[in-house]
């Protein structure tokens, strides 16, 4: 999906542009999620300075990795939705939102535990 | 969303999209650039926070360049959206915006580590 040279505009029929714009807004919402996760990675690193190094870096890298996955998935999902609309197929389903939610919940719980029990360096 | 009959009409007759979709999309781009700005500010803070080291400052400079790249991509798209019945987002633009985000995360990882 990412590196395929094919052009989406040449496939199927052009859908009503308003649906394409709605798809674009969904794409942007995912990019914002990615940027927020990246901001969260910076925040963990800067605002929890008393944490043990391994915990701090681990939590920050987990959030940054989630940001990378979100931005990759944003493009992939946008292309799949656009293609489905052009071909008149059903919109693609995805487990990604559930997985992301679970991953963020795990990171948040880890932070609460680490801060509460004060595993300082 | 308007009923399907709306789009069958003569395009010249359609004065304006009742759902303000291009406007909403433009604002969504604006919000996204704001999120990117927040991340860039945090990157700048990270570079100064731990004492300016050469790799840290380089990574921060790269983050700022990526931020500028993101702003440029968003600006071009927002100009395109101001046209009547704007074209679909191109795959290249979508990839460019996502690549800026991705590279931002990689720089952030380098700064944090």
Coordinates of N, CA and C in Angstrom, one line a residue:
Chain A
X1 N 0.8 -1.2 0.0 CA 0.0 0.0 0.0 C 0.9 1.3 0.0
X2 N 2.0 1.2 0.7 CA 2.8 2.4 0.9 C 3.6 2.7 -0.3
X3 N 4.2 1.6 -0.9 CA 5.3 1.9 -1.9 C 4.8 1.5 -3.3
X4 N 3.5 1.1 -3.4 CA 3.0 0.7 -4.7 C 2.9 2.0 -5.5
X5 N 3.4 1.9 -6.8 CA 3.4 3.1 -7.6 C 2.0 3.5 -8.2
X6 N 1.0 2.6 -8.0 CA -0.3 2.8 -8.6 C -1.0 4.0 -8.1
X7 N -1.8 4.6 -8.9 CA -2.4 5.9 -8.5 C -3.9 5.6 -8.2
X8 N -4.4 6.1 -7.1 CA -5.7 5.8 -6.7 C -6.7 6.4 -7.6
X9 N -6.4 7.6 -8.1 CA -7.4 8.4 -8.9 C -7.8 7.7 -10.2
X10 N -7.0 6.7 -10.6 CA -7.4 6.1 -11.9 C -8.3 4.9 -11.7
X11 N -8.5 4.5 -10.4 CA -9.4 3.3 -10.2 C -10.8 3.7 -10.0
X12 N -11.7 2.8 -10.5 CA -13.1 2.9 -10.3 C -13.7 4.3 -10.6
X13 N -14.8 4.7 -9.9 CA -15.4 6.0 -10.2 C -15.0 6.9 -9.0
X14 N -15.0 8.2 -9.4 CA -14.7 9.2 -8.4 C -16.0 9.3 -7.5
X15 N -15.8 9.1 -6.1 CA -16.9 9.3 -5.2 C -17.2 10.8 -5.0
X16 N -18.3 11.0 -4.4 CA -18.7 12.4 -4.0 C -17.5 13.0 -3.2
X17 N -17.0 14.2 -3.6 CA -15.8 14.7 -2.9 C -16.0 14.9 -1.4
X18 N -17.2 15.0 -1.0 CA -17.4 15.2 0.4 C -17.1 14.0 1.2
X19 N -17.3 12.8 0.6 CA -16.9 11.5 1.3 C -15.4 11.4 1.3
X20 N -14.7 11.8 0.2 CA -13.3 11.8 0.2 C -12.7 12.8 1.3
X21 N -13.4 13.9 1.4 CA -12.9 14.9 2.5 C -13.1 14.3 3.9
X22 N -14.2 13.6 4.1 CA -14.4 13.0 5.4 C -13.3 11.9 5.6
X23 N -13.0 11.2 4.6 CA -11.9 10.2 4.8 C -10.6 10.9 5.1
X24 N -10.4 12.1 4.5 CA -9.2 12.8 4.7 C -9.1 13.3 6.2
X25 N -10.3 13.7 6.7 CA -10.3 14.2 8.1 C -10.0 13.1 9.1
X26 N -10.5 11.8 8.7 CA -10.2 10.7 9.5 C -8.7 10.4 9.5
X27 N -8.1 10.5 8.3 CA -6.6 10.4 8.2 C -5.9 11.4 9.1
X28 N -6.4 12.7 9.1 CA -5.8 13.7 9.9 C -5.9 13.4 11.4
X29 N -7.1 12.9 11.7 CA -7.3 12.6 13.1 C -6.3 11.5 13.6
X30 N -6.0 10.5 12.7 CA -5.0 9.5 13.1 C -3.6 10.2 13.2
X31 N -3.3 11.1 12.3 CA -2.0 11.8 12.4 C -1.9 12.6 13.7
X32 N -3.0 13.2 14.1 CA -3.0 13.9 15.3 C -2.7 13.0 16.5
X33 N -3.4 11.8 16.4 CA -3.1 10.8 17.5 C -1.6 10.5 17.5
X34 N -1.1 10.3 16.3 CA 0.4 9.9 16.3 C 1.2 11.0 16.9
X35 N 0.9 12.3 16.5 CA 1.6 13.4 17.0 C 1.5 13.6 18.6
X36 N 0.2 13.3 19.0 CA 0.0 13.3 20.5 C 0.8 12.3 21.2
X37 N 0.9 11.1 20.6 CA 1.7 10.0 21.2 C 3.2 10.4 21.3
X38 N 3.7 11.1 20.2 CA 5.1 11.5 20.1 C 5.3 12.6 21.2
X39 N 4.3 13.5 21.3 CA 4.4 14.5 22.4 C 4.4 13.8 23.8
X40 N 3.6 12.8 23.9 CA 3.6 12.0 25.2 C 5.0 11.4 25.5
X41 N 5.6 10.9 24.4 CA 7.0 10.3 24.6 C 7.9 11.4 25.1
X42 N 7.9 12.6 24.5 CA 8.8 13.7 25.0 C 8.4 14.0 26.5
X43 N 7.1 14.0 26.7 CA 6.6 14.4 28.1 C 7.1 13.5 29.1
X44 N 7.0 12.1 28.9 CA 7.5 11.2 29.8 C 9.0 11.4 30.1
X45 N 9.7 11.7 29.1 CA 11.2 11.8 29.2 C 11.5 13.1 30.1
X46 N 10.7 14.2 29.9 CA 11.0 15.4 30.5 C 10.3 15.7 31.8
X47 N 9.2 15.1 32.0 CA 8.4 15.4 33.3 C 8.4 14.4 34.3
X48 N 9.1 13.3 34.1 CA 9.3 12.3 35.1 C 10.8 12.0 35.3
X49 N 11.5 13.1 35.7 CA 13.0 13.0 35.8 C 13.5 12.1 36.9
X50 N 12.6 11.8 37.9 CA 13.1 11.0 39.0 C 13.0 9.5 38.8
X51 N 12.4 9.2 37.7 CA 12.2 7.8 37.4 C 13.5 7.1 37.1
X52 N 13.6 5.8 37.3 CA 14.8 5.0 37.0 C 14.9 5.1 35.4
X53 N 16.2 5.2 35.0 CA 16.4 5.4 33.5 C 15.7 4.4 32.6
X54 N 15.8 3.1 33.0 CA 15.2 2.1 32.1 C 13.7 2.3 32.0
X55 N 13.0 2.6 33.1 CA 11.6 2.8 33.0 C 11.2 4.0 32.2
X56 N 12.0 5.1 32.4 CA 11.7 6.3 31.7 C 11.9 6.1 30.2
X57 N 13.0 5.5 29.8 CA 13.3 5.3 28.4 C 12.3 4.3 27.8
X58 N 12.0 3.3 28.6 CA 11.1 2.2 28.1 C 9.7 2.8 27.8
X59 N 9.2 3.6 28.7 CA 7.8 4.2 28.5 C 7.8 5.2 27.4
X60 N 8.9 6.0 27.3 CA 8.9 7.0 26.2 C 9.0 6.3 24.9
X61 N 9.9 5.3 24.8 CA 10.0 4.6 23.5 C 8.7 3.8 23.1
X62 N 8.0 3.3 24.1 CA 6.7 2.6 23.8 C 5.8 3.6 23.2
X63 N 5.7 4.8 23.8 CA 4.8 5.8 23.2 C 5.2 6.3 21.8
X64 N 6.5 6.4 21.6 CA 7.0 6.9 20.3 C 6.7 5.8 19.3
X65 N 6.9 4.5 19.7 CA 6.7 3.4 18.7 C 5.2 3.4 18.3
X66 N 4.3 3.6 19.3 CA 2.9 3.7 19.0 C 2.6 4.8 18.0
X67 N 3.3 6.0 18.2 CA 3.1 7.1 17.3 C 3.5 6.7 15.8
X68 N 4.7 6.0 15.7 CA 5.1 5.5 14.4 C 4.0 4.6 13.8
X69 N 3.6 3.6 14.6 CA 2.5 2.7 14.0 C 1.3 3.5 13.6
X70 N 0.9 4.5 14.4 CA -0.3 5.2 14.0 C -0.1 6.0 12.7
X71 N 1.0 6.6 12.5 CA 1.2 7.3 11.3 C 1.2 6.4 10.1
X72 N 1.9 5.2 10.2 CA 1.9 4.2 9.1 C 0.5 3.8 8.8
X73 N -0.2 3.5 9.9 CA -1.6 2.9 9.7 C -2.5 4.0 9.1
X74 N -2.3 5.3 9.5 CA -3.1 6.3 9.0 C -3.2 6.3 7.4
X75 N -2.0 6.3 6.8 CA -1.9 6.3 5.4 C -2.5 5.0 4.8
X76 N -2.2 3.9 5.4 CA -2.7 2.6 4.9 C -4.2 2.5 4.9
X77 N -4.8 3.0 6.0 CA -6.2 3.0 6.2 C -6.9 3.9 5.2
X78 N -6.3 5.1 5.0 CA -6.8 6.1 4.1 C -6.9 5.6 2.7
X79 N -5.8 4.9 2.3 CA -5.7 4.3 0.9 C -6.8 3.3 0.8
X80 N -6.9 2.4 1.8 CA -7.9 1.3 1.7 C -9.3 1.8 1.6
X81 N -9.6 2.9 2.4 CA -11.0 3.4 2.4 C -11.2 4.1 1.1
X82 N -10.2 4.9 0.6 CA -10.4 5.6 -0.7 C -10.7 4.6 -1.8
X83 N -9.9 3.5 -1.8 CA -10.1 2.5 -2.9 C -11.4 1.8 -2.8
X84 N -11.8 1.5 -1.5 CA -13.1 0.9 -1.4 C -14.3 1.8 -1.8
X85 N -14.1 3.1 -1.6 CA -15.2 4.0 -2.0 C -15.3 4.1 -3.5
X86 N -14.1 4.0 -4.2 CA -14.0 4.1 -5.6 C -14.6 2.8 -6.3
X87 N -14.3 1.7 -5.6 CA -14.8 0.4 -6.2 C -16.2 0.1 -5.8
X88 N -16.8 0.9 -4.8 CA -18.1 0.6 -4.3 C -18.1 -0.6 -3.4
X89 N -17.0 -1.0 -2.8 CA -16.9 -2.1 -1.8 C -17.3 -1.5 -0.4
X90 N -17.5 -2.5 0.5 CA -17.6 -2.1 1.9 C -16.4 -1.4 2.4
X91 N -16.5 -0.6 3.4 CA -15.3 0.1 4.0 C -14.5 -1.0 4.7
X92 N -13.2 -0.9 4.7 CA -12.4 -2.0 5.4 C -12.6 -1.9 6.9
X93 N -12.6 -3.0 7.6 CA -12.6 -3.0 9.1 C -11.2 -3.2 9.6
X94 N -11.0 -2.8 10.8 CA -9.7 -2.8 11.4 C -9.7 -3.1 12.9
X95 N -8.7 -3.9 13.3 CA -8.5 -4.1 14.8 C -7.6 -3.1 15.4
X96 N -7.0 -2.2 14.6 CA -6.0 -1.4 15.1 C -6.4 -0.5 16.2
X97 N -7.6 0.2 16.1 CA -8.0 1.0 17.2 C -8.1 0.3 18.6
X98 N -8.6 -0.9 18.5 CA -8.6 -1.7 19.8 C -7.2 -2.0 20.3
X99 N -6.3 -2.4 19.4 CA -5.0 -2.7 19.8 C -4.3 -1.5 20.4
X100 N -4.5 -0.3 19.7 CA -3.9 0.9 20.2 C -4.4 1.3 21.6
X101 N -5.7 1.2 21.7 CA -6.3 1.5 23.0 C -5.7 0.6 24.1
X102 N -5.6 -0.7 23.8 CA -5.0 -1.6 24.8 C -3.6 -1.2 25.2
X103 N -2.8 -0.9 24.1 CA -1.4 -0.6 24.3 C -1.2 0.7 25.2
X104 N -2.1 1.7 24.9 CA -2.0 3.0 25.6 C -2.4 2.7 27.1
X105 N -3.4 1.8 27.3 CA -3.9 1.5 28.6 C -2.7 0.8 29.4
X106 N -2.0 -0.1 28.7 CA -0.9 -0.8 29.4 C 0.2 0.2 29.8
X107 N 0.5 1.2 28.9 CA 1.5 2.2 29.2 C 1.1 3.1 30.4
X108 N -0.2 3.5 30.3 CA -0.8 4.3 31.4 C -0.7 3.6 32.8
X109 N -1.1 2.3 32.8 CA -1.1 1.6 34.0 C 0.3 1.5 34.5
X110 N 1.3 1.2 33.6 CA 2.7 1.1 34.0 C 3.2 2.4 34.7
X111 N 2.7 3.5 34.1 CA 3.1 4.8 34.6 C 2.6 5.0 36.0
X112 N 1.3 4.6 36.2 CA 0.6 4.8 37.5 C 1.4 4.0 38.5
X113 N 1.6 2.7 38.2 CA 2.3 1.8 39.1 C 3.7 2.4 39.5
X114 N 4.4 2.8 38.5 CA 5.8 3.2 38.7 C 5.8 4.5 39.6
X115 N 4.9 5.4 39.3 CA 4.8 6.7 40.0 C 4.4 6.4 41.5
X116 N 3.3 5.6 41.6 CA 2.8 5.3 43.0 C 3.8 4.6 43.9
X117 N 4.5 3.6 43.3 CA 5.4 2.9 44.1 C 6.8 3.5 44.2
X118 N 6.9 4.6 43.4 CA 8.2 5.4 43.5 C 9.4 4.6 43.2
X119 N 9.5 3.9 42.1 CA 10.7 3.2 41.7 C 11.7 4.2 41.1
X120 N 12.3 5.0 42.0 CA 13.2 6.0 41.6 C 14.6 5.5 41.4
X121 N 15.3 6.2 40.6 CA 16.7 5.8 40.3 C 17.6 6.2 41.4
Chain B
X1 N -24.9 14.9 6.2 CA -24.7 14.6 4.8 C -26.0 14.9 4.0
X2 N -25.9 15.4 2.9 CA -27.1 15.8 2.1 C -27.6 14.6 1.3
X3 N -28.9 14.6 0.9 CA -29.4 13.5 0.1 C -28.6 13.4 -1.2
X4 N -28.7 12.2 -1.8 CA -27.9 11.9 -3.0 C -28.3 12.8 -4.2
X5 N -29.6 13.2 -4.2 CA -30.1 14.1 -5.3 C -29.3 15.3 -5.4
X6 N -28.6 15.8 -4.4 CA -27.9 17.0 -4.4 C -26.8 17.1 -5.5
X7 N -26.1 16.0 -5.6 CA -24.9 16.0 -6.5 C -25.3 15.8 -8.0
X8 N -26.6 15.4 -8.3 CA -27.0 15.3 -9.6 C -27.2 16.6 -10.3
X9 N -27.5 17.6 -9.5 CA -27.7 18.9 -10.1 C -26.5 19.5 -10.8
X10 N -26.8 20.5 -11.6 CA -25.8 21.1 -12.4 C -24.7 21.7 -11.5
X11 N -23.4 21.4 -11.7 CA -22.4 21.8 -10.8 C -22.4 23.4 -10.6
X12 N -22.7 24.1 -11.7 CA -22.7 25.5 -11.6 C -23.7 26.1 -10.7
X13 N -24.8 25.2 -10.5 CA -25.9 25.7 -9.7 C -25.6 25.6 -8.2
X14 N -24.7 24.6 -7.9 CA -24.3 24.4 -6.4 C -23.5 25.5 -5.9
X15 N -24.1 26.4 -5.2 CA -23.3 27.6 -4.8 C -22.3 27.2 -3.7
X16 N -22.7 26.3 -2.8 CA -21.9 26.1 -1.7 C -22.3 24.8 -1.0
X17 N -21.3 24.1 -0.5 CA -21.5 22.8 0.1 C -22.2 23.0 1.5
X18 N -23.5 22.5 1.7 CA -24.2 22.7 2.9 C -23.5 22.2 4.1
X19 N -22.7 21.1 4.0 CA -22.0 20.5 5.1 C -20.7 21.2 5.5
X20 N -20.3 22.2 4.7 CA -19.0 22.9 4.9 C -17.9 22.0 5.0
X21 N -17.9 20.9 4.2 CA -16.9 19.9 4.3 C -15.5 20.4 4.0
X22 N -15.2 21.3 3.0 CA -13.9 21.7 2.8 C -13.4 22.6 3.9
X23 N -14.3 23.4 4.5 CA -13.9 24.2 5.6 C -13.5 23.3 6.8
X24 N -14.3 22.3 7.1 CA -14.0 21.4 8.2 C -12.7 20.7 8.0
X25 N -12.4 20.3 6.7 CA -11.2 19.6 6.4 C -10.0 20.6 6.6
X26 N -10.2 21.8 6.2 CA -9.1 22.8 6.4 C -8.8 23.0 7.8
X27 N -9.9 23.1 8.7 CA -9.6 23.2 10.1 C -9.0 22.0 10.7
X28 N -9.3 20.8 10.1 CA -8.6 19.6 10.6 C -7.1 19.6 10.3
X29 N -6.8 20.2 9.1 CA -5.3 20.4 8.8 C -4.7 21.3 9.8
X30 N -5.5 22.4 10.1 CA -4.9 23.4 11.0 C -4.7 22.8 12.4
X31 N -5.6 22.0 12.9 CA -5.5 21.4 14.2 C -4.2 20.4 14.2
X32 N -4.1 19.8 13.0 CA -2.9 18.8 13.0 C -1.6 19.6 13.0
X33 N -1.6 20.8 12.3 CA -0.3 21.6 12.4 C -0.1 22.1 13.8
X34 N -1.2 22.3 14.5 CA -1.0 22.8 15.9 C -0.4 21.6 16.8
X35 N -0.9 20.4 16.6 CA -0.4 19.3 17.3 C 1.1 19.1 17.0
X36 N 1.5 19.3 15.7 CA 2.9 19.2 15.3 C 3.7 20.3 16.0
X37 N 3.1 21.5 16.1 CA 3.8 22.5 16.8 C 4.1 22.2 18.2
X38 N 3.1 21.6 18.9 CA 3.3 21.2 20.3 C 4.5 20.2 20.4
X39 N 4.5 19.2 19.5 CA 5.5 18.3 19.5 C 6.9 18.9 19.3
X40 N 6.9 19.9 18.4 CA 8.2 20.6 18.1 C 8.7 21.4 19.3
X41 N 7.7 22.0 20.0 CA 8.1 22.8 21.2 C 8.7 21.9 22.2
X42 N 8.1 20.7 22.4 CA 8.6 19.7 23.4 C 10.0 19.2 22.9
X43 N 10.2 19.1 21.6 CA 11.5 18.7 21.1 C 12.5 19.8 21.5
X44 N 12.2 21.0 21.3 CA 13.1 22.1 21.6 C 13.4 22.1 23.1
X45 N 12.4 21.9 23.9 CA 12.6 21.8 25.4 C 13.5 20.7 25.7
X46 N 13.3 19.5 25.1 CA 14.2 18.4 25.4 C 15.6 18.7 25.0
X47 N 15.9 19.4 24.0 CA 17.2 19.7 23.6 C 17.9 20.6 24.6
X48 N 17.1 21.6 25.2 CA 17.7 22.5 26.1 C 17.8 21.9 27.5
X49 N 16.8 21.1 27.8 CA 16.6 20.5 29.1 C 17.8 19.7 29.7
X50 N 18.3 18.9 28.8 CA 19.4 18.0 29.3 C 20.8 18.6 29.0
X51 N 20.8 19.9 28.8 CA 22.1 20.6 28.5 C 22.3 20.3 27.0
X52 N 22.6 21.4 26.2 CA 22.8 21.2 24.8 C 24.0 20.4 24.4
X53 N 23.7 19.2 23.9 CA 24.8 18.3 23.4 C 24.7 18.4 21.9
X54 N 25.8 18.0 21.2 CA 25.8 18.1 19.7 C 24.7 17.2 19.1
X55 N 24.7 15.9 19.5 CA 23.6 15.1 18.9 C 22.2 15.6 19.2
X56 N 22.0 16.1 20.4 CA 20.7 16.6 20.8 C 20.3 17.7 20.0
X57 N 21.2 18.7 19.8 CA 20.9 19.9 19.0 C 20.6 19.5 17.6
X58 N 21.4 18.6 17.0 CA 21.2 18.1 15.6 C 19.8 17.5 15.5
X59 N 19.5 16.6 16.4 CA 18.2 16.0 16.3 C 17.1 17.0 16.4
X60 N 17.3 18.0 17.3 CA 16.3 19.1 17.5 C 16.1 19.9 16.2
X61 N 17.3 20.2 15.6 CA 17.2 21.0 14.3 C 16.5 20.2 13.3
X62 N 16.7 18.9 13.2 CA 16.0 18.0 12.3 C 14.5 18.0 12.5
X63 N 14.1 18.0 13.8 CA 12.7 18.1 14.2 C 12.1 19.4 13.7
X64 N 12.8 20.5 13.9 CA 12.3 21.8 13.4 C 12.1 21.8 11.9
X65 N 13.1 21.2 11.2 CA 13.0 21.1 9.7 C 11.7 20.3 9.3
X66 N 11.5 19.1 10.1 CA 10.3 18.3 9.8 C 9.1 19.1 10.1
X67 N 9.1 19.9 11.1 CA 7.9 20.7 11.4 C 7.6 21.7 10.3
X68 N 8.7 22.3 9.8 CA 8.5 23.2 8.6 C 8.0 22.4 7.4
X69 N 8.5 21.2 7.2 CA 8.0 20.4 6.1 C 6.5 20.1 6.2
X70 N 6.1 19.8 7.5 CA 4.7 19.5 7.7 C 3.9 20.7 7.5
X71 N 4.4 21.9 7.9 CA 3.6 23.1 7.7 C 3.5 23.4 6.2
X72 N 4.5 23.1 5.4 CA 4.5 23.4 4.0 C 3.4 22.4 3.3
X73 N 3.5 21.1 3.7 CA 2.5 20.2 3.1 C 1.1 20.6 3.5
X74 N 0.9 21.0 4.7 CA -0.5 21.4 5.2 C -0.9 22.7 4.4
X75 N 0.0 23.6 4.3 CA -0.3 24.9 3.6 C -0.8 24.6 2.2
X76 N 0.0 23.8 1.5 CA -0.4 23.5 0.1 C -1.8 22.8 0.0
X77 N -2.0 21.9 0.9 CA -3.3 21.3 0.9 C -4.4 22.2 1.2
X78 N -4.2 23.1 2.2 CA -5.2 24.1 2.6 C -5.5 25.1 1.4
X79 N -4.5 25.4 0.7 CA -4.7 26.3 -0.5 C -5.6 25.5 -1.5
X80 N -5.3 24.2 -1.7 CA -6.0 23.4 -2.7 C -7.5 23.3 -2.2
X81 N -7.7 23.2 -0.9 CA -9.1 23.0 -0.4 C -9.9 24.3 -0.6
X82 N -9.3 25.4 -0.8 CA -10.1 26.6 -1.0 C -10.8 26.7 -2.3
X83 N -10.4 25.8 -3.3 CA -11.0 25.8 -4.6 C -12.4 25.2 -4.5
X84 N -13.2 25.5 -5.5 CA -14.6 25.0 -5.5 C -14.6 23.5 -5.9
X85 N -15.2 22.6 -5.1 CA -15.2 21.2 -5.3 C -13.8 20.6 -5.4
X86 N -13.0 20.7 -4.3 CA -11.6 20.4 -4.3 C -11.4 19.0 -4.6
X87 N -10.2 18.7 -5.2 CA -9.7 17.4 -5.6 C -9.4 16.6 -4.3
X88 N -9.5 15.2 -4.5 CA -9.1 14.3 -3.4 C -7.7 14.5 -3.0
X89 N -7.4 14.3 -1.8 CA -6.0 14.3 -1.3 C -5.2 13.4 -2.1
X90 N -4.0 13.8 -2.5 CA -3.2 12.9 -3.3 C -2.4 11.9 -2.4
X91 N -2.1 10.8 -2.9 CA -1.3 9.8 -2.2 C 0.0 10.4 -1.7
X92 N 0.6 11.2 -2.6 CA 1.9 11.8 -2.3 C 1.8 12.7 -1.1
X93 N 0.8 13.5 -1.0 CA 0.6 14.4 0.1 C 0.4 13.6 1.4
X94 N -0.5 12.6 1.3 CA -0.7 11.8 2.5 C 0.6 11.1 3.0
X95 N 1.4 10.6 2.0 CA 2.6 10.0 2.4 C 3.6 11.0 3.0
X96 N 3.6 12.2 2.4 CA 4.6 13.2 2.9 C 4.2 13.6 4.3
X97 N 2.9 13.8 4.6 CA 2.5 14.2 6.0 C 2.8 13.1 7.0
X98 N 2.6 11.8 6.6 CA 2.8 10.7 7.5 C 4.3 10.5 7.7
X99 N 5.1 10.7 6.6 CA 6.6 10.5 6.7 C 7.2 11.6 7.6
X100 N 6.7 12.8 7.6 CA 7.1 13.8 8.5 C 6.9 13.4 9.9
X101 N 5.7 12.9 10.2 CA 5.3 12.4 11.5 C 6.2 11.3 12.0
X102 N 6.4 10.3 11.0 CA 7.3 9.2 11.4 C 8.7 9.6 11.7
X103 N 9.3 10.4 10.8 CA 10.6 10.9 11.0 C 10.8 11.7 12.3
X104 N 9.7 12.4 12.6 CA 9.7 13.1 13.9 C 9.8 12.2 15.1
X105 N 9.1 11.1 15.0 CA 9.1 10.1 16.1 C 10.5 9.5 16.2
X106 N 11.2 9.2 15.0 CA 12.5 8.7 15.0 C 13.5 9.6 15.7
X107 N 13.4 10.9 15.3 CA 14.3 12.0 16.0 C 14.0 12.0 17.5
X108 N 12.7 11.9 17.8 CA 12.4 12.0 19.2 C 13.0 10.8 20.0
X109 N 13.0 9.6 19.4 CA 13.6 8.4 20.0 C 15.1 8.7 20.2
X110 N 15.7 9.3 19.1 CA 17.2 9.5 19.2 C 17.5 10.5 20.4
X111 N 16.6 11.5 20.5 CA 16.8 12.5 21.6 C 16.6 12.0 23.0
X112 N 15.6 11.1 23.1 CA 15.2 10.5 24.4 C 16.3 9.5 24.8
X113 N 16.8 8.8 23.9 CA 17.7 7.7 24.2 C 19.0 8.1 24.7

